[in-house]
Amino acid sequence: MSLKDNAHVFPYCPFCRAGMGVRLEGGTERPACPECGFVQYLNPAPGAAVIIRRGKKVCLVQRKFEPKKGMWTLPTGFMEWNEDAPLAAAREALEETGLVVKITRLHSVESGLLPPDIPVLVVFFQGKETGGQMVAGDDAAAVGFFDLDDLPGPIAFASHLKTLNSLGKEIL
Ligand SMILES: [Zn+2]
């Protein structure tokens, strides 16, 4: 995607309010302020997700909001500024499912796209329930444990579908 078509490029410098230009840096064109020198680095947004199992079943949440409202994902969300990935995964699990989860191991790392146009990097973990009570919260419309061959609905993101498939059963 060219900078011209990228809706995430600042039209004006957030520091000095001059109109943003373009600077060539290491062979890559980047939005840059001609007045104060601010450079806007555009990077994928990091997120974390967690695989929680009850026997062969896996915990999925239904999205309450767009994008992909009504579709299903593993508990997931963006990392906050001061979090590492396991902390973000456990926090999102608690917020969306009501379950207290201990992150046990790294499962996989996938690139993806949050519609319409945000590239993301999602760190998938495995986790174990240690407490809490299952209730759909935050941006989840519903939560439950489901067999991999009897999912409640379509999976919202390709990275999540790939991860579910990696659990041993091909879906879709
Ligand atoms: Zn500036």
PDB file of C-alpha atoms and ligand atoms in Angstrom, residues 12-20 32-39, ligand 1:
ATOM      1  CA  TYR A  12      -0.429  16.987   9.837  1.00  0.00           C
ATOM      2  CA  CYS A  13       2.473  16.647  12.240  1.00  0.00           C
ATOM      3  CA  PRO A  14       1.076  15.747  15.706  1.00  0.00           C
ATOM      4  CA  PHE A  15       3.861  17.798  17.347  1.00  0.00           C
ATOM      5  CA  CYS A  16       4.135  21.034  15.354  1.00  0.00           C
ATOM      6  CA  ARG A  17       1.067  20.816  13.065  1.00  0.00           C
ATOM      7  CA  ALA A  18       2.984  21.337   9.805  1.00  0.00           C
ATOM      8  CA  GLY A  19       1.753  19.402   6.778  1.00  0.00           C
ATOM      9  CA  MET A  20       3.483  16.025   6.665  1.00  0.00           C
ATOM     10  CA  ALA A  32       7.921  12.850   7.946  1.00  0.00           C
ATOM     11  CA  CYS A  33       7.496  16.401   9.134  1.00  0.00           C
ATOM     12  CA  PRO A  34       9.553  18.902   7.108  1.00  0.00           C
ATOM     13  CA  GLU A  35       9.495  21.378   9.999  1.00  0.00           C
ATOM     14  CA  CYS A  36      10.428  19.491  13.186  1.00  0.00           C
ATOM     15  CA  GLY A  37      11.744  16.225  11.740  1.00  0.00           C
ATOM     16  CA  PHE A  38       9.168  13.897  13.289  1.00  0.00           C
ATOM     17  CA  VAL A  39       9.027  10.578  11.407  1.00  0.00           C
TER      18      VAL A  39
HETATM   19 ZN    ZN B   1       6.531  18.632  13.031  1.00  0.00          ZN
END
